[in-house]
Coordinates of C-alpha atoms in Angstrom, one line a residue:
Chain A
M1 CA 20.3 -29.3 0.6
V2 CA 17.6 -29.4 2.9
K3 CA 15.3 -27.0 4.4
V4 CA 15.6 -26.8 8.3
I5 CA 13.9 -25.4 10.7
V6 CA 15.5 -24.2 13.4
Y7 CA 14.5 -23.5 17.1
P8 CA 14.2 -21.4 19.1
P9 CA 13.1 -20.0 15.1
T10 CA 14.6 -16.0 16.3
S11 CA 18.5 -17.9 16.8
T12 CA 20.4 -16.3 14.2
I13 CA 23.6 -18.2 14.8
L14 CA 21.8 -21.6 14.2
A15 CA 20.9 -20.4 11.2
D16 CA 24.3 -19.6 10.2
L17 CA 25.5 -22.7 11.1
V18 CA 22.5 -24.1 8.9
D19 CA 24.1 -21.9 5.9
R20 CA 27.7 -22.4 6.4
M21 CA 26.5 -26.4 6.4
G22 CA 25.0 -26.3 2.8
H23 CA 21.3 -25.9 3.7
T24 CA 18.1 -23.0 3.9
P25 CA 17.1 -22.2 7.6
L26 CA 14.2 -21.1 8.2
V27 CA 14.1 -19.0 11.0
M28 CA 11.7 -15.9 12.1
A29 CA 13.7 -13.7 10.6
N30 CA 14.1 -14.2 6.6
E31 CA 9.9 -14.2 7.3
I32 CA 9.7 -10.7 9.1
R33 CA 12.2 -9.3 6.6
K34 CA 9.3 -10.4 4.0
K35 CA 6.7 -8.2 5.7
I36 CA 8.6 -5.8 6.2
D37 CA 10.2 -5.3 2.4
T38 CA 6.5 -5.9 1.1
P39 CA 4.7 -2.6 0.1
S40 CA 2.0 -1.0 1.0
L41 CA 2.3 -2.1 4.6
E42 CA 2.1 0.0 7.1
S43 CA 2.1 -1.5 10.4
P44 CA 5.3 -1.3 12.5
P45 CA 7.7 -2.1 13.6
L46 CA 6.6 -5.5 12.4
N47 CA 4.5 -5.0 9.7
I48 CA 2.3 -7.5 10.2
T49 CA -1.5 -6.7 9.3
P50 CA -5.3 -7.5 11.9
E51 CA -5.8 -10.6 9.3
D52 CA -2.8 -12.3 10.3
P53 CA -3.6 -14.4 13.2
K54 CA -6.4 -15.1 11.2
K55 CA -4.4 -17.0 9.0
G56 CA -2.6 -18.3 12.5
L57 CA -6.5 -19.8 12.6
K58 CA -4.8 -22.7 10.8
Y59 CA -2.2 -24.1 13.7
A60 CA -4.7 -23.0 16.2
A61 CA -7.9 -22.0 17.3
V62 CA -9.9 -18.9 17.9
D63 CA -9.9 -19.4 21.8
V64 CA -5.7 -18.9 22.0
P65 CA -4.8 -15.4 21.9
S66 CA -4.4 -13.7 18.8
G67 CA -0.5 -12.8 20.1
V68 CA 0.1 -17.1 19.4
R69 CA -2.1 -16.4 16.4
G70 CA 0.0 -14.0 15.2
R71 CA 3.4 -15.5 15.4
M72 CA 1.7 -18.8 14.6
S73 CA 1.0 -17.4 11.2
L74 CA 5.1 -16.3 10.7
I75 CA 6.1 -19.8 12.5
G76 CA 3.3 -22.6 11.2
P77 CA 4.8 -22.1 7.4
M78 CA 7.9 -22.2 8.4
I79 CA 6.9 -25.4 9.8
D80 CA 4.9 -26.7 7.0
E81 CA 7.8 -26.8 4.6
A82 CA 10.8 -27.4 7.2
E83 CA 12.4 -31.1 6.1
A84 CA 14.7 -31.5 9.5
A85 CA 14.9 -29.5 12.2
I86 CA 17.2 -28.4 15.0
I87 CA 16.3 -27.7 18.6
V88 CA 17.5 -26.9 21.2
E89 CA 15.9 -26.2 25.2
D90 CA 16.5 -24.1 28.0
N91 CA 18.0 -21.8 25.8
N92 CA 18.0 -17.8 27.6
C93 CA 16.9 -14.5 26.4
L94 CA 20.1 -13.9 25.2
V95 CA 19.1 -16.7 22.5
G96 CA 16.2 -14.7 21.3
C97 CA 12.8 -15.8 22.2
T98 CA 9.6 -15.7 20.3
G99 CA 7.8 -13.9 23.6
C100 CA 5.3 -16.1 23.6
A101 CA 6.3 -19.0 25.8
R102 CA 2.4 -20.8 24.1
T103 CA 3.5 -19.8 21.1
N104 CA 7.4 -22.5 22.0
E105 CA 5.4 -25.2 23.2
L106 CA 2.2 -25.2 20.0
T107 CA 6.1 -24.6 17.8
R108 CA 7.6 -27.2 19.4
L109 CA 4.7 -29.9 19.6
L110 CA 4.7 -29.2 15.9
I111 CA 8.0 -29.6 15.0
K112 CA 7.4 -33.1 16.0
I113 CA 5.3 -34.2 14.8
K114 CA 5.7 -33.5 11.6
G115 CA 7.6 -36.6 10.5
I116 CA 10.7 -35.0 9.5
P117 CA 13.7 -35.5 11.3
F118 CA 15.2 -33.6 13.8
I119 CA 18.2 -33.1 16.6
E120 CA 17.5 -31.8 20.9
L121 CA 19.8 -30.5 22.3
K122 CA 20.5 -28.5 25.5
Y123 CA 22.1 -24.8 25.4
P124 CA 25.6 -25.3 25.8
R125 CA 26.2 -23.5 29.4
D126 CA 30.1 -23.4 29.4
D127 CA 33.3 -23.6 26.3
G128 CA 33.1 -27.6 26.1
E129 CA 29.3 -28.2 25.9
A130 CA 29.5 -25.4 23.8
R131 CA 31.7 -27.6 20.8
R132 CA 30.1 -30.7 21.5
F133 CA 27.2 -28.4 20.9
V134 CA 28.2 -27.8 17.2
H135 CA 29.8 -30.4 16.1
E136 CA 26.8 -32.6 17.4
I137 CA 24.6 -30.8 15.2
R138 CA 27.7 -30.6 12.6
M139 CA 26.9 -34.0 12.4
F140 CA 23.0 -33.5 12.1
L141 CA 23.1 -31.7 9.2
E142 CA 26.1 -33.7 7.8
G143 CA 23.9 -36.7 7.7
L144 CA 21.0 -34.6 6.0
K145 CA 20.4 -35.8 2.3
Chain B
M1 CA 4.0 15.5 24.3
I2 CA 3.1 13.0 26.9
R3 CA 4.6 9.8 26.8
I4 CA 2.8 6.9 27.3
A5 CA 5.2 3.7 28.6
Q6 CA 3.8 1.1 26.5
L7 CA 4.3 -2.3 28.3
S8 CA 2.8 -5.3 26.2
C9 CA 2.8 -8.8 25.1
G10 CA 1.9 -10.0 22.1
A11 CA 0.4 -6.5 20.6
E12 CA 3.1 -6.2 17.7
Y13 CA 2.7 -9.9 16.7
S14 CA -1.4 -9.3 17.1
G15 CA -1.5 -6.6 14.2
I16 CA -3.0 -4.0 16.8
Q17 CA 0.7 -1.7 17.5
R18 CA 0.1 0.9 14.4
E19 CA -3.6 1.2 15.9
L20 CA -2.1 2.5 20.0
E21 CA 0.5 4.2 18.4
R22 CA -2.7 6.4 16.4
A23 CA -5.2 6.3 19.6
A24 CA -1.7 7.5 21.1
E25 CA -1.2 10.0 19.1
I26 CA -5.1 11.5 18.6
V27 CA -5.3 12.4 21.9
G28 CA -1.9 14.3 22.4
A29 CA 0.8 11.5 23.6
K30 CA 3.5 9.4 22.5
M31 CA 4.0 4.7 23.0
I32 CA 7.7 4.8 24.4
S33 CA 9.0 1.5 25.2
P34 CA 11.7 2.3 29.0
E35 CA 15.4 0.5 27.7
V36 CA 16.2 -1.9 30.1
S37 CA 19.6 -4.7 31.2
L38 CA 20.2 -7.8 30.7
E39 CA 20.3 -7.6 34.6
D40 CA 16.6 -6.2 34.8
V41 CA 15.7 -9.1 33.1
M42 CA 17.3 -11.5 34.8
E43 CA 16.3 -10.7 38.4
V44 CA 12.1 -9.9 37.5
E45 CA 12.2 -13.3 39.0
K46 CA 13.8 -12.7 42.1
R47 CA 12.0 -8.6 42.7
F48 CA 7.9 -9.5 41.5
G49 CA 8.8 -13.9 42.6
V50 CA 6.9 -15.6 40.0
S51 CA 8.9 -17.1 37.4
V52 CA 6.8 -17.5 33.8
P53 CA 8.3 -18.3 30.6
S54 CA 7.2 -16.1 28.4
G55 CA 10.4 -13.4 27.1
D56 CA 7.5 -10.2 26.8
L57 CA 6.3 -10.6 30.3
N58 CA 8.8 -10.8 31.2
L59 CA 9.9 -7.8 29.8
I60 CA 7.4 -6.0 31.2
M61 CA 8.4 -6.8 35.1
A62 CA 11.5 -5.2 34.2
R63 CA 9.7 -2.7 32.0
A64 CA 7.8 -1.9 34.9
T65 CA 11.5 -2.0 37.2
R66 CA 12.5 0.8 35.4
L67 CA 9.3 2.8 35.7
V68 CA 9.0 2.8 40.0
Q69 CA 12.9 3.9 40.2
N70 CA 13.0 6.4 37.4
P71 CA 9.3 8.2 36.9
D72 CA 10.1 10.5 35.0
L73 CA 10.7 8.4 32.2
A74 CA 7.0 8.2 31.1
D75 CA 3.9 10.4 32.8
A76 CA 1.0 7.3 32.1
V77 CA 1.9 2.9 31.5
F78 CA -0.2 1.7 29.1
V79 CA -0.5 -2.8 30.4
A80 CA -1.5 -5.1 27.9
T81 CA -2.0 -8.3 27.0
C82 CA -3.3 -10.6 24.9
F83 CA -7.4 -11.3 26.1
R84 CA -7.5 -15.2 26.7
C85 CA -3.5 -15.5 27.7
A86 CA -4.3 -16.7 31.4
E87 CA -0.3 -15.6 32.0
G88 CA -0.2 -12.9 30.5
A89 CA -3.5 -11.1 32.3
I90 CA -1.6 -12.6 35.8
I91 CA 1.5 -10.9 34.9
R92 CA -0.4 -7.8 33.4
G93 CA -2.3 -7.3 37.3
E94 CA 0.6 -7.7 39.5
V95 CA 2.7 -5.0 37.3
R96 CA -0.5 -2.7 37.6
R97 CA -0.5 -3.2 41.3
Y98 CA 3.1 -2.8 41.7
I99 CA 3.3 1.0 39.5
H100 CA 0.0 1.3 40.8
E101 CA 1.7 1.0 44.7
H102 CA 5.3 1.9 44.3
S103 CA 4.3 5.8 41.5
R104 CA 2.2 8.4 41.4
L105 CA 1.9 6.7 37.4
P106 CA -1.5 6.1 36.4
V107 CA -1.8 3.1 34.3
L108 CA -4.2 1.7 32.4
S109 CA -4.9 -1.9 31.9
Y110 CA -6.1 -3.6 28.8
S111 CA -6.4 -7.5 26.6
F112 CA -6.6 -6.8 23.2
T113 CA -8.0 -9.0 21.1
E114 CA -6.6 -8.2 16.4
R115 CA -9.6 -6.8 16.6
T116 CA -8.1 -3.6 19.0
T117 CA -9.7 -0.6 17.1
A118 CA -7.7 3.0 17.7
E119 CA -11.7 4.1 18.4
T120 CA -12.1 1.4 20.5
L121 CA -8.9 2.5 22.9
L122 CA -9.7 6.6 22.1
T123 CA -11.2 6.9 25.8
R124 CA -9.2 5.8 27.9
M125 CA -6.1 7.0 26.0
E126 CA -7.9 10.2 26.8
A127 CA -8.5 9.3 30.3
L128 CA -4.5 8.2 30.8
V129 CA -3.3 12.1 29.4
T130 CA -6.1 13.3 30.9
T131 CA -4.8 12.0 34.5
A132 CA -1.0 12.9 33.0
R133 CA -1.1 16.1 31.6
M134 CA -4.3 18.0 34.1
R135 CA -3.5 17.1 38.0
G136 CA -3.8 20.2 38.6
L137 CA -7.6 20.4 37.7
L138 CA -8.1 17.0 38.7
A139 CA -7.3 17.9 42.1
R140 CA -10.2 21.4 41.9
E141 CA -12.2 20.1 44.9
R142 CA -14.5 23.4 45.0
Q143 CA -16.9 24.4 42.2
T144 CA -16.8 28.4 41.5
G145 CA -19.2 30.4 39.3
L146 CA -22.0 30.1 37.4
T147 CA -20.9 26.6 35.2
A148 CA -22.8 23.8 33.5
G149 CA -22.3 20.3 33.1
I150 CA -23.8 18.0 30.0
D151 CA -23.1 14.2 29.8
S152 CA -24.6 13.1 26.5
G153 CA -24.5 9.6 27.1
S154 CA -25.3 6.8 25.6
T155 CA -28.7 5.7 26.6
T156 CA -29.8 9.2 27.9
T157 CA -28.7 13.0 28.8
K158 CA -27.8 14.5 31.3
A159 CA -27.2 19.0 32.5
V160 CA -26.8 20.4 35.8
I161 CA -26.1 23.3 36.0
M162 CA -24.2 25.0 39.2
R163 CA -23.1 27.6 41.5
D164 CA -21.2 28.4 44.1
N165 CA -20.2 24.5 45.0
Q166 CA -24.6 24.3 44.2
I167 CA -26.2 21.9 42.0
I168 CA -29.4 24.4 41.5
G169 CA -30.8 22.9 38.2
T170 CA -30.5 20.0 36.5
G171 CA -32.1 18.1 33.3
W172 CA -32.4 14.7 32.1
V173 CA -34.0 13.6 28.6
P174 CA -33.2 10.3 26.8
T175 CA -30.6 10.2 24.0
T176 CA -32.7 10.9 20.1
E177 CA -30.5 13.5 18.4
V178 CA -27.5 13.8 20.3
I179 CA -27.2 17.5 19.8
K180 CA -31.5 18.1 19.9
S181 CA -30.9 16.3 22.7
A182 CA -28.6 17.6 24.8
E183 CA -30.7 21.5 24.4
E184 CA -33.6 19.7 25.9
A185 CA -31.9 18.5 29.0
F186 CA -29.8 22.0 29.0
Q187 CA -33.4 23.8 28.3
Q188 CA -33.7 21.9 32.3
A189 CA -31.6 22.3 33.8
L190 CA -32.1 25.9 32.6
Q191 CA -35.3 26.3 33.9
E192 CA -35.1 24.7 37.7
S193 CA -32.7 26.7 38.2
G194 CA -34.1 30.1 36.7
V195 CA -30.6 30.8 34.5
K196 CA -30.3 32.6 31.1
R197 CA -28.6 30.7 29.0
E198 CA -26.0 34.0 28.2
E199 CA -25.0 34.2 32.4
I200 CA -23.9 30.9 32.4
Q201 CA -19.8 31.7 32.5
G202 CA -18.5 27.7 31.1
I203 CA -20.2 24.7 29.1
G204 CA -18.6 21.6 30.4
V205 CA -19.4 18.0 28.1
T206 CA -18.3 14.6 28.4
G207 CA -20.0 11.1 27.4
Y208 CA -20.0 9.2 24.0
G209 CA -21.8 12.8 22.7
R210 CA -19.0 15.3 23.5
F211 CA -17.7 16.1 20.5
L212 CA -20.4 16.9 18.6
V213 CA -22.4 18.1 21.7
G214 CA -18.7 20.3 22.3
K215 CA -18.8 22.0 18.9
H216 CA -22.1 22.8 19.1
F217 CA -22.6 24.8 22.6
D218 CA -18.9 26.2 22.5
A219 CA -17.7 24.1 25.6
K220 CA -14.4 25.2 27.3
L221 CA -14.4 21.9 28.8
I222 CA -14.3 18.4 26.3
Q223 CA -14.0 16.3 28.6
E224 CA -14.5 11.6 28.3
E225 CA -15.7 10.2 31.0
I226 CA -13.7 8.3 33.0
T227 CA -12.1 11.3 34.8
V228 CA -15.4 13.6 34.5
N229 CA -17.2 11.2 36.4
S230 CA -14.0 10.2 38.8
K231 CA -14.8 13.8 40.3
G232 CA -18.2 14.3 39.8
A233 CA -18.0 11.0 41.5
V234 CA -16.1 11.6 44.6
F235 CA -17.2 15.3 45.1
L236 CA -21.1 14.2 45.6
A237 CA -20.0 11.7 48.3
N238 CA -17.8 13.6 49.8
A239 CA -14.5 11.7 49.4
Q240 CA -12.7 13.8 47.8
K241 CA -9.3 13.3 50.2
G242 CA -7.9 9.3 49.7
P243 CA -8.4 6.9 48.2
A244 CA -12.3 5.6 46.4
T245 CA -13.1 3.4 44.4
V246 CA -16.2 4.8 41.5
I247 CA -17.7 1.7 40.0
D248 CA -20.9 3.5 36.6
I249 CA -22.6 0.8 35.4
G250 CA -23.2 3.2 31.9
G251 CA -25.9 1.9 28.9
M252 CA -24.0 0.5 26.6
D253 CA -20.1 -0.1 28.8
N254 CA -18.9 0.0 32.5
K255 CA -16.4 1.6 33.4
A256 CA -14.5 0.6 37.5
I257 CA -11.7 3.5 38.2
S258 CA -9.4 3.4 41.3
V259 CA -9.3 7.3 43.0
Q260 CA -6.6 8.7 44.9
D261 CA -7.6 12.4 45.9
G262 CA -10.1 12.7 43.5
V263 CA -7.2 11.7 40.8
P264 CA -7.7 8.2 38.7
G265 CA -5.0 5.4 39.2
S266 CA -6.0 2.9 37.3
F267 CA -8.7 2.1 36.0
T268 CA -10.4 0.2 33.0
M269 CA -13.2 -0.2 30.9
G270 CA -15.7 -2.0 28.9
G271 CA -16.6 -5.8 30.1
I272 CA -17.0 -8.6 27.9
C273 CA -21.1 -8.6 27.1
A274 CA -22.9 -5.8 27.1
G275 CA -25.3 -8.0 30.0
A276 CA -23.0 -6.3 32.5
S277 CA -24.7 -2.7 31.4
G278 CA -27.9 -0.9 31.9
R279 CA -29.5 -1.9 28.0
F280 CA -30.0 -5.4 30.3
L281 CA -31.1 -4.0 33.1
E282 CA -34.1 -2.1 30.5
L283 CA -34.2 -5.3 28.7
T284 CA -35.1 -6.7 31.5
A285 CA -37.2 -5.0 32.9
R286 CA -39.5 -4.7 29.9
R287 CA -39.6 -7.6 29.7
L288 CA -41.0 -7.8 33.3
G289 CA -43.6 -5.8 32.1
V290 CA -42.3 -2.6 34.6
N291 CA -40.4 1.1 34.0
I292 CA -36.9 0.6 34.6
T293 CA -37.2 2.9 37.8
D294 CA -38.8 0.5 39.4
L295 CA -36.9 -2.2 38.2
G296 CA -35.1 -1.5 41.8
K297 CA -37.6 -2.0 43.8
L298 CA -38.8 -5.5 42.1
A299 CA -35.8 -6.4 42.8
L300 CA -34.5 -5.4 46.2
R301 CA -37.7 -7.5 47.2
G302 CA -36.6 -10.8 45.2
S303 CA -33.6 -13.7 45.3
Y304 CA -31.2 -14.3 43.1
K305 CA -30.2 -17.7 44.0
S306 CA -33.4 -19.6 42.0
V307 CA -32.9 -18.0 39.2
P308 CA -30.2 -18.9 37.1
M309 CA -28.8 -16.1 34.7
N310 CA -25.6 -15.9 32.2
S311 CA -23.4 -12.6 33.1
Y312 CA -21.7 -13.5 30.7
C313 CA -23.3 -12.8 27.2
I314 CA -26.3 -10.2 27.1
V315 CA -28.2 -12.3 24.2
F316 CA -27.7 -15.9 26.4
G317 CA -29.4 -14.2 29.6
T318 CA -32.0 -13.1 28.1
Q319 CA -31.6 -16.4 27.0
S320 CA -32.3 -17.2 30.9
L321 CA -34.2 -14.6 31.7
V322 CA -37.2 -15.9 29.6
N323 CA -36.8 -19.8 30.6
S324 CA -36.8 -19.2 33.8
L325 CA -40.1 -17.0 33.6
S326 CA -41.6 -19.8 31.2
K327 CA -40.7 -22.2 34.4
G328 CA -42.8 -20.3 36.5
A329 CA -40.1 -17.7 38.5
R330 CA -41.6 -15.4 40.2
P331 CA -40.4 -12.1 37.7
E332 CA -38.4 -10.3 42.0
D333 CA -36.3 -13.2 41.4
V334 CA -36.1 -12.7 37.9
A335 CA -35.5 -8.5 38.6
M336 CA -32.7 -9.6 40.9
A337 CA -30.9 -12.4 39.3
A338 CA -30.7 -9.7 36.5
C339 CA -29.6 -7.2 39.1
H340 CA -27.3 -9.3 40.5
S341 CA -26.0 -11.1 36.9
V342 CA -24.7 -7.3 35.5
A343 CA -23.4 -6.6 39.5
E344 CA -21.6 -9.6 39.2
Q345 CA -19.6 -9.2 35.3
V346 CA -18.8 -6.1 36.5
F347 CA -16.8 -7.7 39.3
E348 CA -14.8 -10.9 38.7
Q349 CA -14.2 -9.2 35.3
Q350 CA -13.8 -5.6 35.8
L351 CA -12.9 -5.5 39.2
Q352 CA -9.8 -7.3 39.7
E353 CA -8.2 -4.8 37.7
V354 CA -8.0 -2.3 39.7
E355 CA -8.2 -1.7 42.8
V356 CA -11.0 -2.1 45.4
K357 CA -10.4 0.5 48.5
Q358 CA -13.0 2.2 50.3
P359 CA -15.3 4.1 49.8
V360 CA -17.0 1.9 46.8
I361 CA -19.1 4.8 45.0
M362 CA -21.9 3.3 42.3
V363 CA -23.0 6.5 39.9
G364 CA -24.7 6.8 37.1
G365 CA -28.4 5.7 36.1
T366 CA -28.1 2.4 37.2
S367 CA -27.2 3.1 40.2
L368 CA -30.8 4.5 41.2
I369 CA -32.0 0.5 40.3
E370 CA -31.2 -0.5 44.0
G371 CA -30.9 -3.8 43.4
L372 CA -27.7 -3.3 41.9
P373 CA -26.2 -2.3 44.6
R374 CA -26.8 -4.6 46.8
A375 CA -26.1 -6.8 44.4
M376 CA -22.2 -5.4 44.1
E377 CA -22.8 -5.0 48.9
D378 CA -23.2 -9.0 48.7
L379 CA -20.3 -9.4 46.0
L380 CA -18.3 -7.6 47.8
G381 CA -19.1 -7.8 51.2
I382 CA -19.1 -3.7 51.6
K383 CA -21.2 -1.0 52.0
V384 CA -21.8 0.3 48.6
I385 CA -23.1 4.2 48.3
V386 CA -24.9 5.4 46.2
P387 CA -24.6 9.7 46.7
N388 CA -27.3 12.3 45.9
H389 CA -27.4 13.2 42.4
A390 CA -25.5 9.9 41.0
Q391 CA -27.3 9.8 37.3
Y392 CA -26.0 13.3 37.2
I393 CA -22.4 12.7 38.2
G394 CA -20.4 13.4 34.4
A395 CA -22.7 16.9 34.1
V396 CA -21.4 17.6 37.9
G397 CA -17.9 16.7 37.6
A398 CA -17.6 18.2 34.1
A399 CA -19.4 21.5 35.6
L400 CA -16.5 21.9 38.5
L401 CA -14.2 20.6 36.6
V402 CA -15.0 24.3 33.8
S403 CA -15.3 25.7 36.8
G404 CA -11.4 25.2 37.3
M405 CA -10.7 26.5 33.5
L406 CA -13.0 29.8 34.4
E407 CA -9.2 31.0 36.1
V408 CA -6.3 30.2 33.6

């Protein structure tokens, strides 16, 4: 079983696919759930505290916008943990983006330079492409040890 | 309950969402997010002519469109993006302009860091709520009866007594103890006007010390300085109808306000650094060995071009000032460079965030430092008005507005 980070990290459909193939998906929903379930934190709606952007400093310097560093405080540790990655390019907002394009750029970069196996695909636009899309991801996940 | 539409990118992830909501709650408002459809999001490029990859920024534009189509959804708009984000700054400006042009909703534009607190936002939110809630009162054009206004500023405390649309007494003292200074300024104004304290029908207060002073004087009106100064500025400049831009460089912070018919439309408050404040000019005067009231006249005889000065930080600005003097720069050139430096930061940082429409009215004590309006005129390329009694603008606005409350 391998820990697989999914990009965009908000994609619940891909998280489900990773899970069905017996691996552990690393996605934002799980990280946010931890935040919401942690008692004594009261910073709705995501329970991100002013301390979190400081944790993001590990991934982005202080002159990077606070919203990027706040996101990286959640995404960064997932990248650290990841043993493989699925990257989907040209996704539309229905797939669920993480809001900030700068965070997306940094996330993709950090995944790619980490040296873990990754598969990079284009977002499917029709039924045939969608079938090929799922097939390629399945093959990739099956190949992970 | 006043509803403030929040159009933001990054606020949740910067850990300040709770602070935004707390600030709104303190001033009796609620943050809301207008709902949009997927079509609204997909069509923003067509409507705004700009394509940005950030999802939240597209959502901001879609929400702005929905607000313009249905302005009843909210009473005011708060547009905010992360400080240092170029993409966010572009969209923030465009959205502010779009709402300003297509609706009468007051807009506050702000860039935040993770250190933004409810207290930082309070005056801004208060102004937004006042503009939405008290349009009728803000539309008031004449002062009636016998009223007083007290402006408890960070550096100086000002007071005026007004009777039937005329200023009949003024008081001005440096702010030390907030209440003591307010009492002194008030006494000065009473003495000059020949009016007894008990004859005053209503007192309005504004400025940093407004809550403390308001309680002490049992004031009928306790109001932040953005709406009050806008009112005072257009009243004194005789520009109550139509558009106007008010620039108020204060002791600690500065305000740039776009006004329409005496009501603030969009505004910003505060700059990057105290380098764009009266405090820097005070420091310059002290270093040059002249009184602050003489700094302006000195500056008018100089040129800023031969003295490079950092306009983004009071510490580095002071360093530039000391360096220039040590190299033999003329005091008048240094004085003008300081004025230019303050005006430059306001121009570059704040006037980008509001609609600059003529007349441009400069108010507050700093507007009397002649070099400052001159520097602003050079930068804007247009004539700047400094009305009579410009230093009493807050007190005049408060005295004028409180007279409206006597009739309620």
